[in-house]
Amino acid sequence: MPATSANRVIIVGAGPVGLVCALSLASRDIPVLVLEANDDLFMDLRAGSFHPPSLEVLEPIGVTARLLELGIAVHRWQWRDRSEGVIGTFELGLLSDETAYPYRLHLEQHKLTPLLMDMLRPIPHATVMFSRRVTGVTQDGERIRVRADGPDGPETHDGGWVIGCDGGGSIVRKAAGIEFTGFTYPERFALISTPYDLGQHGFSDTAYISHPVEWCAVFRLPHEGPPGMWRFLYGCRPDQSEEIELSEEVVEERLQSVLPRPQRYETIHKTIYRVHQRVAETFRNGRMLLAGDAAHLNNPIGGFGLNSGVQDAMNLTDKLVSVIRGDADESVLDRYVRQRRTVTIENIQEQSIRNKRLLEETDPVVRRERLEDMRSASADPKRAKDIVMRSSMIASMRRADAIA
Ligand SMILES: Cc1cc2nc3c(=O)[nH]c(=O)nc-3n(C[C@H](O)[C@H](O)[C@H](O)COP(=O)(O)OP(=O)(O)OC[C@H]3O[C@@H](n4cnc5c(N)ncnc54)[C@H](O)[C@@H]3O)c2cc1C
């Protein structure tokens, strides 16, 4: 399709969701322009796991096969308690009748974006421009105009549609006048990576460790190749400065509290994040569309953020292709909003908030009940399957598909 300002889609943000949108559209002949504020791809340490529905939706655009070459297939996860050890192990093999990918794939987020860029580069109607901070977006009935600060000063770019994939602080969302309601947790979350192999102590490649104050989640990631590295995710003390939380002593103390050992832990990365639970009041205003963190934010327990962004991206671009080709009416884009916003609220927000509460429950009676419940659920194949259907996002994907 020859590029015109009427059919071109402008994507704001070259994070994973923006680049998935770009590849999905460009591989179906739709011209795309991606505008990214940074001068290169960002080495983002945040996400590290892909759930089955994300692998399913990325398959037709050729991304899944490449992810599988790089990632670690994780076949089970544990629910643990810091003093009692393993409470239950949940087998993802229970999903083998439900998906071609009955596992979680662990792979660093910063390995996905270069892979997507490599796939976009040879496509002549796909352009990615770095060092372009978008400052405003306007629309009339037929056209979008995007203003950006570029290396040589202000620029304008015209297109038929804009997709805001510009993260939690989205300028596209603000320009569209869309509210972003929810809350911010008082404590920040730390992500610490170490080469020390927790697997030799019986930790599964994903494990959640409950504790009233010092809860933690651990994951094995590929890093530079086998045996990979382990990442610890935990909540910091709300009253502590970032500098103290990331100091060697405090990090060492937190890692030792999860798995005590005589030697100190070597660390590869240390970062700290503010974490929010927020959902945009709609994901569309006319020709302005939102996907990924620009549309919703959630805490990382369960690994839903990037996965739901990827699922938004493929749902939205499938529909936008048919609108641009004249095969569907624009109202199909409202179905995107109904499908993805509903599951964001009913599933992603609900489960991520619940996961955090389960991990950090302070009331000893409620805590005991919940641990016993997890223990019995893991031993009951029917209940365990129900839990892994939800935790692997298959249930939410099916719920979205069922929404007219
Ligand atoms: C601690 C932590 C751990 C996480 N772990 C997981 C996990 O295991 N699994 C999972 O699924 N999710 C996880 N997430 C969430 C995941 O990292 C995000 O959901 C994901 O990065 C969202 O991708 P995105 O492309 O929507 O936004 P981003 O990755 O934020 O990308 C937005 C892009 O837009 C650019 N941009 C912003 N403003 C402008 C502008 N004005 N003009 C031009 N460009 C702009 C930015 O520079 C950036 O490149 C985690 C999050 C945190 C905080």
CSV table of C-alpha atoms and ligand atoms in Angstrom, one decimal:
chain,number,residue,atom,x,y,z
A,1,MET,CA,0.0,0.0,0.0
A,2,PRO,CA,1.7,3.3,-1.0
A,3,ALA,CA,2.2,5.6,2.0
A,4,THR,CA,-0.1,8.6,2.2
A,5,SER,CA,-0.9,10.8,5.2
A,6,ALA,CA,-4.4,9.3,5.1
A,7,ASN,CA,-3.4,5.6,5.6
A,8,ARG,CA,-0.2,6.0,7.6
A,9,VAL,CA,-0.3,5.0,11.2
A,10,ILE,CA,1.9,7.0,13.6
A,11,ILE,CA,3.0,5.1,16.7
A,12,VAL,CA,4.3,7.0,19.6
A,13,GLY,CA,6.9,5.0,21.6
A,14,ALA,CA,9.4,2.3,20.4
A,15,GLY,CA,9.0,0.2,23.5
A,16,PRO,CA,7.9,-3.4,23.0
A,17,VAL,CA,4.2,-2.6,22.5
A,18,GLY,CA,4.9,0.2,19.9
A,19,LEU,CA,7.2,-2.1,18.0
A,20,VAL,CA,4.8,-5.0,18.0
A,21,CYS,CA,2.1,-2.7,16.7
A,22,ALA,CA,4.5,-1.4,14.0
A,23,LEU,CA,5.6,-4.9,12.9
A,24,SER,CA,2.0,-6.3,12.9
A,25,LEU,CA,0.8,-3.4,10.7
A,26,ALA,CA,3.9,-3.1,8.4
A,27,SER,CA,3.9,-6.9,7.8
A,28,ARG,CA,0.4,-6.5,6.3
A,29,ASP,CA,1.4,-3.7,4.0
A,30,ILE,CA,0.2,-0.7,6.2
A,31,PRO,CA,2.7,2.2,6.3
A,32,VAL,CA,3.9,3.0,9.8
A,33,LEU,CA,6.0,5.8,11.4
A,34,VAL,CA,7.3,5.2,14.9
A,35,LEU,CA,8.5,8.2,16.9
A,36,GLU,CA,10.7,7.5,20.0
A,37,ALA,CA,11.9,10.1,22.5
A,38,ASN,CA,15.2,8.2,23.4
A,39,ASP,CA,18.1,8.2,21.0
A,40,ASP,CA,18.1,4.4,20.8
A,41,LEU,CA,16.2,1.4,22.2
A,42,PHE,CA,16.0,1.4,25.9
A,43,MET,CA,17.8,-1.3,27.9
A,44,ASP,CA,14.7,-2.1,29.9
A,45,LEU,CA,15.1,-4.5,32.8
A,46,ARG,CA,11.4,-4.7,33.7
A,47,ALA,CA,9.5,-7.6,32.1
A,48,GLY,CA,10.9,-11.1,31.7
A,49,SER,CA,8.1,-13.5,31.1
A,50,PHE,CA,5.8,-14.3,28.2
A,51,HIS,CA,2.5,-16.2,28.9
A,52,PRO,CA,1.0,-18.6,26.3
A,53,PRO,CA,-1.6,-16.2,24.7
A,54,SER,CA,1.2,-13.7,24.0
A,55,LEU,CA,3.2,-16.5,22.3
A,56,GLU,CA,0.1,-17.5,20.3
A,57,VAL,CA,-0.7,-13.9,19.1
A,58,LEU,CA,2.9,-13.2,18.1
A,59,GLU,CA,3.2,-16.4,16.1
A,60,PRO,CA,1.7,-15.2,12.8
A,61,ILE,CA,4.1,-12.3,12.6
A,62,GLY,CA,7.1,-14.6,13.1
A,63,VAL,CA,8.1,-13.3,16.5
A,64,THR,CA,7.4,-16.4,18.6
A,65,ALA,CA,9.8,-18.7,16.8
A,66,ARG,CA,12.6,-16.2,17.5
A,67,LEU,CA,11.6,-15.8,21.2
A,68,LEU,CA,11.6,-19.6,21.6
A,69,GLU,CA,15.2,-19.7,20.4
A,70,LEU,CA,16.3,-17.2,23.1
A,71,GLY,CA,14.1,-17.9,26.1
A,72,ILE,CA,13.8,-20.5,28.9
A,73,ALA,CA,10.6,-22.6,28.9
A,74,VAL,CA,9.4,-22.7,32.5
A,75,HIS,CA,7.1,-25.6,33.1
A,76,ARG,CA,6.0,-25.0,36.7
A,77,TRP,CA,5.9,-22.4,39.4
A,78,GLN,CA,5.9,-22.6,43.2
A,79,TRP,CA,4.1,-20.9,45.9
A,80,ARG,CA,6.4,-20.8,48.9
A,81,ASP,CA,6.3,-19.4,52.4
A,82,ARG,CA,9.5,-18.0,53.9
A,83,SER,CA,9.4,-20.1,57.0
A,84,GLU,CA,7.6,-23.2,55.7
A,85,GLY,CA,9.2,-23.6,52.3
A,86,VAL,CA,7.2,-25.0,49.3
A,87,ILE,CA,3.5,-24.7,49.9
A,88,GLY,CA,2.4,-25.9,46.4
A,89,THR,CA,3.8,-26.5,42.9
A,90,PHE,CA,1.6,-25.6,39.9
A,91,GLU,CA,2.3,-27.5,36.7
A,92,LEU,CA,1.8,-25.7,33.4
A,93,GLY,CA,1.6,-29.1,31.7
A,94,LEU,CA,-2.0,-29.0,32.8
A,95,LEU,CA,-2.5,-26.6,29.9
A,96,SER,CA,-1.3,-29.0,27.2
A,97,ASP,CA,-4.9,-29.4,25.9
A,98,GLU,CA,-5.5,-25.7,25.9
A,99,THR,CA,-2.5,-24.2,24.1
A,100,ALA,CA,0.5,-25.1,21.9
A,101,TYR,CA,2.7,-23.3,24.5
A,102,PRO,CA,1.9,-24.9,27.9
A,103,TYR,CA,4.7,-23.0,29.7
A,104,ARG,CA,5.9,-19.5,30.5
A,105,LEU,CA,8.8,-18.3,28.4
A,106,HIS,CA,11.4,-16.3,30.4
A,107,LEU,CA,13.3,-13.7,28.3
A,108,GLU,CA,14.4,-10.2,29.2
A,109,GLN,CA,12.3,-7.4,27.7
A,110,HIS,CA,15.4,-5.7,26.4
A,111,LYS,CA,16.0,-8.7,24.1
A,112,LEU,CA,12.5,-8.4,22.5
A,113,THR,CA,12.9,-4.8,21.2
A,114,PRO,CA,16.1,-5.3,19.2
A,115,LEU,CA,14.6,-8.5,17.7
A,116,LEU,CA,11.5,-6.5,16.6
A,117,MET,CA,13.7,-3.7,15.2
A,118,ASP,CA,15.7,-6.2,13.2
A,119,MET,CA,12.4,-7.5,11.7
A,120,LEU,CA,11.1,-4.0,10.9
A,121,ARG,CA,14.4,-2.7,9.3
A,122,PRO,CA,14.0,-4.3,5.9
A,123,ILE,CA,10.4,-3.2,5.5
A,124,PRO,CA,10.5,-0.1,3.2
A,125,HIS,CA,7.1,1.4,4.5
A,126,ALA,CA,8.2,1.1,8.2
A,127,THR,CA,10.2,4.0,9.6
A,128,VAL,CA,11.4,4.3,13.1
A,129,MET,CA,12.7,7.8,14.1
A,130,PHE,CA,14.6,8.1,17.4
A,131,SER,CA,15.3,11.4,19.3
A,132,ARG,CA,11.7,12.5,18.6
A,133,ARG,CA,9.9,13.5,21.8
A,134,VAL,CA,6.2,13.9,20.9
A,135,THR,CA,4.8,17.1,22.4
A,136,GLY,CA,1.2,17.1,21.1
A,137,VAL,CA,-1.4,15.3,19.0
A,138,THR,CA,-4.5,16.8,17.3
A,139,GLN,CA,-7.1,15.2,15.1
A,140,ASP,CA,-9.9,16.3,12.7
A,141,GLY,CA,-12.4,13.9,11.2
A,142,GLU,CA,-9.9,12.5,8.7
A,143,ARG,CA,-6.4,13.1,9.9
A,144,ILE,CA,-4.0,13.1,12.8
A,145,ARG,CA,-1.2,15.7,13.3
A,146,VAL,CA,1.7,14.9,15.7
A,147,ARG,CA,4.1,17.5,16.9
A,148,ALA,CA,7.5,16.4,18.1
A,149,ASP,CA,10.8,17.9,19.2
A,150,GLY,CA,13.5,16.5,16.9
A,151,PRO,CA,17.3,16.9,16.7
A,152,ASP,CA,16.8,20.0,14.5
A,153,GLY,CA,13.9,21.5,16.3
A,154,PRO,CA,10.1,21.1,16.2
A,155,GLU,CA,8.6,18.8,13.5
A,156,THR,CA,5.1,17.8,12.5
A,157,HIS,CA,4.0,14.4,11.1
A,158,ASP,CA,0.6,13.7,9.6
A,159,GLY,CA,-1.2,10.3,9.5
A,160,GLY,CA,-4.6,8.7,9.4
A,161,TRP,CA,-4.3,7.2,12.9
A,162,VAL,CA,-2.1,7.5,16.0
A,163,ILE,CA,-1.4,4.7,18.6
A,164,GLY,CA,-0.1,5.9,21.9
A,165,CYS,CA,2.4,3.2,23.1
A,166,ASP,CA,4.3,5.8,25.1
A,167,GLY,CA,4.1,4.2,28.5
A,168,GLY,CA,2.4,5.3,31.8
A,169,GLY,CA,3.0,9.1,31.3
A,170,SER,CA,1.5,8.9,27.7
A,171,ILE,CA,1.3,12.2,25.9
A,172,VAL,CA,-1.2,10.7,23.5
A,173,ARG,CA,-3.5,9.8,26.3
A,174,LYS,CA,-3.3,13.3,27.7
A,175,ALA,CA,-3.8,14.9,24.2
A,176,ALA,CA,-6.9,12.7,23.8
A,177,GLY,CA,-8.2,14.0,27.2
A,178,ILE,CA,-8.5,10.5,28.6
A,179,GLU,CA,-8.4,10.1,32.4
A,180,PHE,CA,-6.0,7.5,34.0
A,181,THR,CA,-7.6,6.5,37.3
A,182,GLY,CA,-6.3,4.2,40.0
A,183,PHE,CA,-3.6,4.4,42.6
A,184,THR,CA,0.1,4.3,43.2
A,185,TYR,CA,1.6,2.0,45.9
A,186,PRO,CA,3.5,3.8,48.7
A,187,GLU,CA,6.4,1.4,48.5
A,188,ARG,CA,8.7,1.0,45.4
A,189,PHE,CA,9.7,-2.3,44.0
A,190,ALA,CA,13.3,-3.4,43.7
A,191,LEU,CA,14.6,-5.7,40.9
A,192,ILE,CA,18.0,-7.3,41.8
A,193,SER,CA,19.8,-9.9,39.5
A,194,THR,CA,22.4,-12.3,40.7
A,195,PRO,CA,24.3,-15.2,38.9
A,196,TYR,CA,23.8,-17.4,42.0
A,197,ASP,CA,21.8,-20.5,41.1
A,198,LEU,CA,18.7,-20.8,43.3
A,199,GLY,CA,17.7,-23.9,41.4
A,200,GLN,CA,20.2,-26.0,43.3
A,201,HIS,CA,18.2,-25.2,46.5
A,202,GLY,CA,14.9,-26.5,45.0
A,203,PHE,CA,13.5,-23.2,43.7
A,204,SER,CA,11.5,-23.6,40.5
A,205,ASP,CA,12.3,-21.1,37.7
A,206,THR,CA,9.4,-18.9,38.9
A,207,ALA,CA,8.7,-18.9,42.7
A,208,TYR,CA,6.6,-16.6,44.9
A,209,ILE,CA,7.7,-16.4,48.5
A,210,SER,CA,5.1,-15.1,50.9
A,211,HIS,CA,6.0,-13.1,54.1
A,212,PRO,CA,4.1,-10.4,55.9
A,213,VAL,CA,6.9,-7.8,55.3
A,214,GLU,CA,9.7,-9.3,53.2
A,215,TRP,CA,7.7,-11.1,50.5
A,216,CYS,CA,9.6,-11.8,47.3
A,217,ALA,CA,9.3,-13.3,43.8
A,218,VAL,CA,12.3,-15.0,42.1
A,219,PHE,CA,12.8,-15.9,38.4
A,220,ARG,CA,15.5,-17.4,36.3
A,221,LEU,CA,16.3,-15.5,33.1
A,222,PRO,CA,18.6,-16.4,30.2
A,223,HIS,CA,21.1,-13.5,30.7
A,224,GLU,CA,24.2,-14.4,28.7
A,225,GLY,CA,23.4,-18.1,28.4
A,226,PRO,CA,23.1,-21.2,30.6
A,227,PRO,CA,22.7,-21.4,33.6
A,228,GLY,CA,21.4,-17.8,33.3
A,229,MET,CA,20.8,-15.5,36.2
A,230,TRP,CA,18.2,-15.1,39.0
A,231,ARG,CA,16.1,-12.0,39.5
A,232,PHE,CA,14.6,-11.0,42.9
A,233,LEU,CA,11.6,-8.8,42.9
A,234,TYR,CA,10.4,-7.4,46.3
A,235,GLY,CA,8.7,-4.4,47.9
A,236,CYS,CA,11.0,-1.8,49.6
A,237,ARG,CA,10.2,0.0,52.8
A,238,PRO,CA,8.0,3.0,52.0
A,239,ASP,CA,10.0,5.4,54.2
A,240,GLN,CA,13.5,4.4,52.9
A,241,SER,CA,15.4,6.4,50.3
A,242,GLU,CA,16.3,4.8,46.9
A,243,GLU,CA,19.9,5.1,47.7
A,244,ILE,CA,19.6,3.1,51.0
A,245,GLU,CA,17.4,0.5,49.4
A,246,LEU,CA,19.9,-0.2,46.7
A,247,SER,CA,22.9,0.0,49.0
A,248,GLU,CA,25.0,-3.2,49.2
A,249,GLU,CA,24.1,-3.9,52.8
A,250,VAL,CA,20.3,-3.6,52.4
A,251,VAL,CA,20.3,-5.7,49.2
A,252,GLU,CA,22.5,-8.3,50.7
A,253,GLU,CA,20.2,-8.5,53.8
A,254,ARG,CA,17.1,-8.9,51.6
A,255,LEU,CA,18.6,-11.6,49.4
A,256,GLN,CA,20.0,-13.5,52.5
A,257,SER,CA,16.4,-13.4,54.0
A,258,VAL,CA,15.1,-15.4,51.0
A,259,LEU,CA,18.0,-17.9,50.9
A,260,PRO,CA,20.6,-17.6,53.6
A,261,ARG,CA,24.1,-18.6,52.6
A,262,PRO,CA,27.6,-18.1,54.1
A,263,GLN,CA,28.9,-16.1,51.1
A,264,ARG,CA,27.7,-12.7,50.0
A,265,TYR,CA,25.6,-12.5,46.8
A,266,GLU,CA,27.1,-11.1,43.7
A,267,THR,CA,24.7,-8.7,41.9
A,268,ILE,CA,24.5,-8.0,38.2
A,269,HIS,CA,21.8,-5.3,38.1
A,270,LYS,CA,19.9,-3.4,40.7
A,271,THR,CA,16.9,-1.1,39.9
A,272,ILE,CA,14.0,0.3,41.7
A,273,TYR,CA,10.5,1.2,40.3
A,274,ARG,CA,7.3,3.0,41.3
A,275,VAL,CA,4.4,0.8,40.8
A,276,HIS,CA,0.8,1.8,40.0
A,277,GLN,CA,-2.6,0.2,39.4
A,278,ARG,CA,-4.3,2.4,36.8
A,279,VAL,CA,-6.7,2.0,33.8
A,280,ALA,CA,-7.5,4.6,31.1
A,281,GLU,CA,-11.2,5.5,31.1
A,282,THR,CA,-11.2,4.5,27.4
A,283,PHE,CA,-8.6,3.2,25.0
A,284,ARG,CA,-9.9,5.3,22.0
A,285,ASN,CA,-10.9,8.8,21.2
A,286,GLY,CA,-11.7,9.0,17.4
A,287,ARG,CA,-8.4,8.4,15.5
A,288,MET,CA,-6.3,8.3,18.7
A,289,LEU,CA,-5.8,4.9,20.2
A,290,LEU,CA,-4.0,3.6,23.2
A,291,ALA,CA,-2.2,0.3,23.9
A,292,GLY,CA,0.2,-1.2,26.6
A,293,ASP,CA,1.3,0.9,29.6
A,294,ALA,CA,-0.3,4.0,28.0
A,295,ALA,CA,-3.6,2.3,28.6
A,296,HIS,CA,-3.1,0.4,31.8
A,297,LEU,CA,-0.5,-0.2,34.6
A,298,ASN,CA,-0.4,-2.9,37.2
A,299,ASN,CA,2.0,-4.3,39.7
A,300,PRO,CA,4.5,-6.9,38.3
A,301,ILE,CA,3.4,-9.9,40.4
A,302,GLY,CA,2.2,-12.4,37.9
A,303,GLY,CA,4.0,-10.9,34.9
A,304,PHE,CA,0.9,-9.4,33.3
A,305,GLY,CA,2.0,-5.9,32.1
A,306,LEU,CA,3.9,-6.5,29.0
A,307,ASN,CA,1.9,-9.5,28.2
A,308,SER,CA,-1.4,-7.6,28.2
A,309,GLY,CA,0.3,-4.8,26.1
A,310,VAL,CA,1.3,-7.4,23.5
A,311,GLN,CA,-2.2,-8.8,23.5
A,312,ASP,CA,-3.6,-5.2,23.1
A,313,ALA,CA,-1.2,-4.6,20.2
A,314,MET,CA,-2.3,-7.6,18.2
A,315,ASN,CA,-6.0,-7.2,18.9
A,316,LEU,CA,-5.9,-3.6,17.9
A,317,THR,CA,-3.8,-3.9,14.8
A,318,ASP,CA,-5.8,-6.8,13.5
A,319,LYS,CA,-8.9,-4.5,13.6
A,320,LEU,CA,-7.1,-1.4,12.3
A,321,VAL,CA,-5.8,-3.3,9.2
A,322,SER,CA,-9.4,-4.2,8.3
A,323,VAL,CA,-10.5,-0.6,8.8
A,324,ILE,CA,-7.7,0.9,6.7
A,325,ARG,CA,-8.3,-1.7,3.9
A,326,GLY,CA,-12.0,-0.8,3.9
A,327,ASP,CA,-13.1,-4.3,5.1
A,328,ALA,CA,-14.6,-3.1,8.4
A,329,ASP,CA,-16.3,-0.1,9.8
A,330,GLU,CA,-14.5,2.1,12.4
A,331,SER,CA,-16.8,0.8,15.1
A,332,VAL,CA,-14.8,-2.4,15.2
A,333,LEU,CA,-12.2,-0.3,17.1
A,334,ASP,CA,-14.7,0.1,19.9
A,335,ARG,CA,-14.8,-3.6,20.2
A,336,TYR,CA,-11.1,-3.5,20.8
A,337,VAL,CA,-11.8,-1.2,23.7
A,338,ARG,CA,-14.6,-3.4,25.1
A,339,GLN,CA,-12.5,-6.5,24.8
A,340,ARG,CA,-9.2,-5.3,26.2
A,341,ARG,CA,-10.4,-2.8,28.7
A,342,THR,CA,-12.9,-5.3,30.2
A,343,VAL,CA,-10.2,-7.9,30.8
A,344,THR,CA,-7.8,-5.3,32.1
A,345,ILE,CA,-10.2,-4.5,34.8
A,346,GLU,CA,-11.8,-7.9,35.5
A,347,ASN,CA,-8.7,-10.0,35.2
A,348,ILE,CA,-5.4,-8.2,35.1
A,349,GLN,CA,-6.1,-5.5,37.8
A,350,GLU,CA,-8.0,-7.9,40.0
A,351,GLN,CA,-5.4,-10.7,39.8
A,352,SER,CA,-2.3,-8.5,40.2
A,353,ILE,CA,-3.8,-6.7,43.3
A,354,ARG,CA,-4.9,-10.1,44.7
A,355,ASN,CA,-1.4,-11.7,44.1
A,356,LYS,CA,0.3,-8.9,46.1
A,357,ARG,CA,-2.2,-9.2,49.0
A,358,LEU,CA,-1.7,-13.0,49.1
A,359,LEU,CA,2.0,-12.6,49.3
A,360,GLU,CA,2.0,-10.0,52.0
A,361,GLU,CA,-1.0,-10.9,54.2
A,362,THR,CA,-0.2,-9.8,57.8
A,363,ASP,CA,-3.2,-11.3,59.7
A,364,PRO,CA,-1.9,-14.7,61.0
A,365,VAL,CA,-5.3,-16.4,60.8
A,366,VAL,CA,-6.1,-15.2,57.3
A,367,ARG,CA,-2.5,-16.0,56.3
A,368,ARG,CA,-2.8,-19.6,57.5
A,369,GLU,CA,-6.1,-20.1,55.7
A,370,ARG,CA,-4.6,-18.8,52.4
A,371,LEU,CA,-1.5,-20.9,52.7
A,372,GLU,CA,-3.7,-24.0,53.4
A,373,ASP,CA,-5.9,-23.1,50.5
A,374,MET,CA,-2.9,-22.8,48.1
A,375,ARG,CA,-1.6,-26.1,49.4
A,376,SER,CA,-4.9,-28.0,48.8
A,377,ALA,CA,-5.4,-26.3,45.4
A,378,SER,CA,-2.0,-27.4,44.2
A,379,ALA,CA,-2.9,-31.0,45.1
A,380,ASP,CA,-6.3,-30.9,43.4
A,381,PRO,CA,-5.8,-31.2,39.5
A,382,LYS,CA,-9.1,-29.4,38.8
A,383,ARG,CA,-8.4,-26.4,41.1
A,384,ALA,CA,-4.8,-26.3,40.0
A,385,LYS,CA,-5.9,-26.2,36.4
A,386,ASP,CA,-8.3,-23.4,37.1
A,387,ILE,CA,-5.4,-21.4,38.8
A,388,VAL,CA,-3.0,-21.9,35.9
A,389,MET,CA,-5.6,-21.0,33.3
A,390,ARG,CA,-6.0,-17.7,35.1
A,391,SER,CA,-2.3,-17.1,36.0
A,392,SER,CA,-1.2,-17.9,32.4
A,393,MET,CA,-3.8,-15.4,31.0
A,394,ILE,CA,-5.6,-18.0,28.9
A,395,ALA,CA,-8.8,-17.4,30.8
A,396,SER,CA,-8.6,-13.6,30.2
A,397,MET,CA,-7.8,-14.1,26.5
A,398,ARG,CA,-10.9,-16.3,26.1
A,399,ARG,CA,-13.0,-13.8,28.0
A,400,ALA,CA,-11.8,-11.0,25.7
A,401,ASP,CA,-12.6,-13.2,22.6
A,402,ALA,CA,-16.1,-13.8,23.8
A,403,ILE,CA,-16.9,-10.0,24.0
A,404,ALA,CA,-18.9,-8.9,21.0
B,1,LIG,C1,9.5,-4.1,38.2
B,1,LIG,C2,8.7,-4.5,37.0
B,1,LIG,C3,8.7,-5.8,36.5
B,1,LIG,C4,7.9,-6.1,35.4
B,1,LIG,N1,7.9,-7.5,35.0
B,1,LIG,C5,7.0,-7.8,34.0
B,1,LIG,C6,6.9,-9.2,33.6
B,1,LIG,O1,7.6,-10.1,34.1
B,1,LIG,N2,6.0,-9.5,32.6
B,1,LIG,C7,5.3,-8.5,32.0
B,1,LIG,O2,4.4,-8.9,31.2
B,1,LIG,N3,5.4,-7.2,32.4
B,1,LIG,C8,6.2,-6.8,33.4
B,1,LIG,N4,6.3,-5.5,33.7
B,1,LIG,C9,5.6,-4.5,33.0
B,1,LIG,C10,6.3,-4.2,31.6
B,1,LIG,O3,7.7,-3.9,31.8
B,1,LIG,C11,5.6,-3.0,30.9
B,1,LIG,O4,4.2,-3.4,30.9
B,1,LIG,C12,6.1,-2.8,29.5
B,1,LIG,O5,7.3,-2.3,29.4
B,1,LIG,C13,5.1,-1.9,28.7
B,1,LIG,O6,5.6,-1.7,27.4
B,1,LIG,P1,5.1,-0.4,26.6
B,1,LIG,O7,5.8,-0.6,25.3
B,1,LIG,O8,3.7,-0.3,26.7
B,1,LIG,O9,5.7,0.8,27.4
B,1,LIG,P2,7.3,1.2,27.7
B,1,LIG,O10,8.1,0.0,27.8
B,1,LIG,O11,7.2,2.1,28.8
B,1,LIG,O12,7.7,2.0,26.4
B,1,LIG,C14,7.2,3.3,26.1
B,1,LIG,C15,8.2,4.0,25.1
B,1,LIG,O13,7.6,5.3,24.8
B,1,LIG,C16,8.6,6.2,24.8
B,1,LIG,N5,8.0,7.5,25.0
B,1,LIG,C17,7.4,8.0,26.1
B,1,LIG,N6,7.0,9.2,26.0
B,1,LIG,C18,7.3,9.6,24.7
B,1,LIG,C19,7.1,10.8,23.9
B,1,LIG,N7,6.4,11.9,24.4
B,1,LIG,N8,7.5,10.8,22.7
B,1,LIG,C20,8.1,9.7,22.1
B,1,LIG,N9,8.3,8.6,22.8
B,1,LIG,C21,7.9,8.5,24.1
B,1,LIG,C22,9.6,5.8,25.9
B,1,LIG,O14,10.9,6.3,25.7
B,1,LIG,C23,9.5,4.3,25.7
B,1,LIG,O15,10.5,3.8,24.8
B,1,LIG,C24,7.1,-5.2,34.8
B,1,LIG,C25,7.1,-3.8,35.3
B,1,LIG,C26,7.9,-3.5,36.4
B,1,LIG,C27,7.9,-2.1,36.9
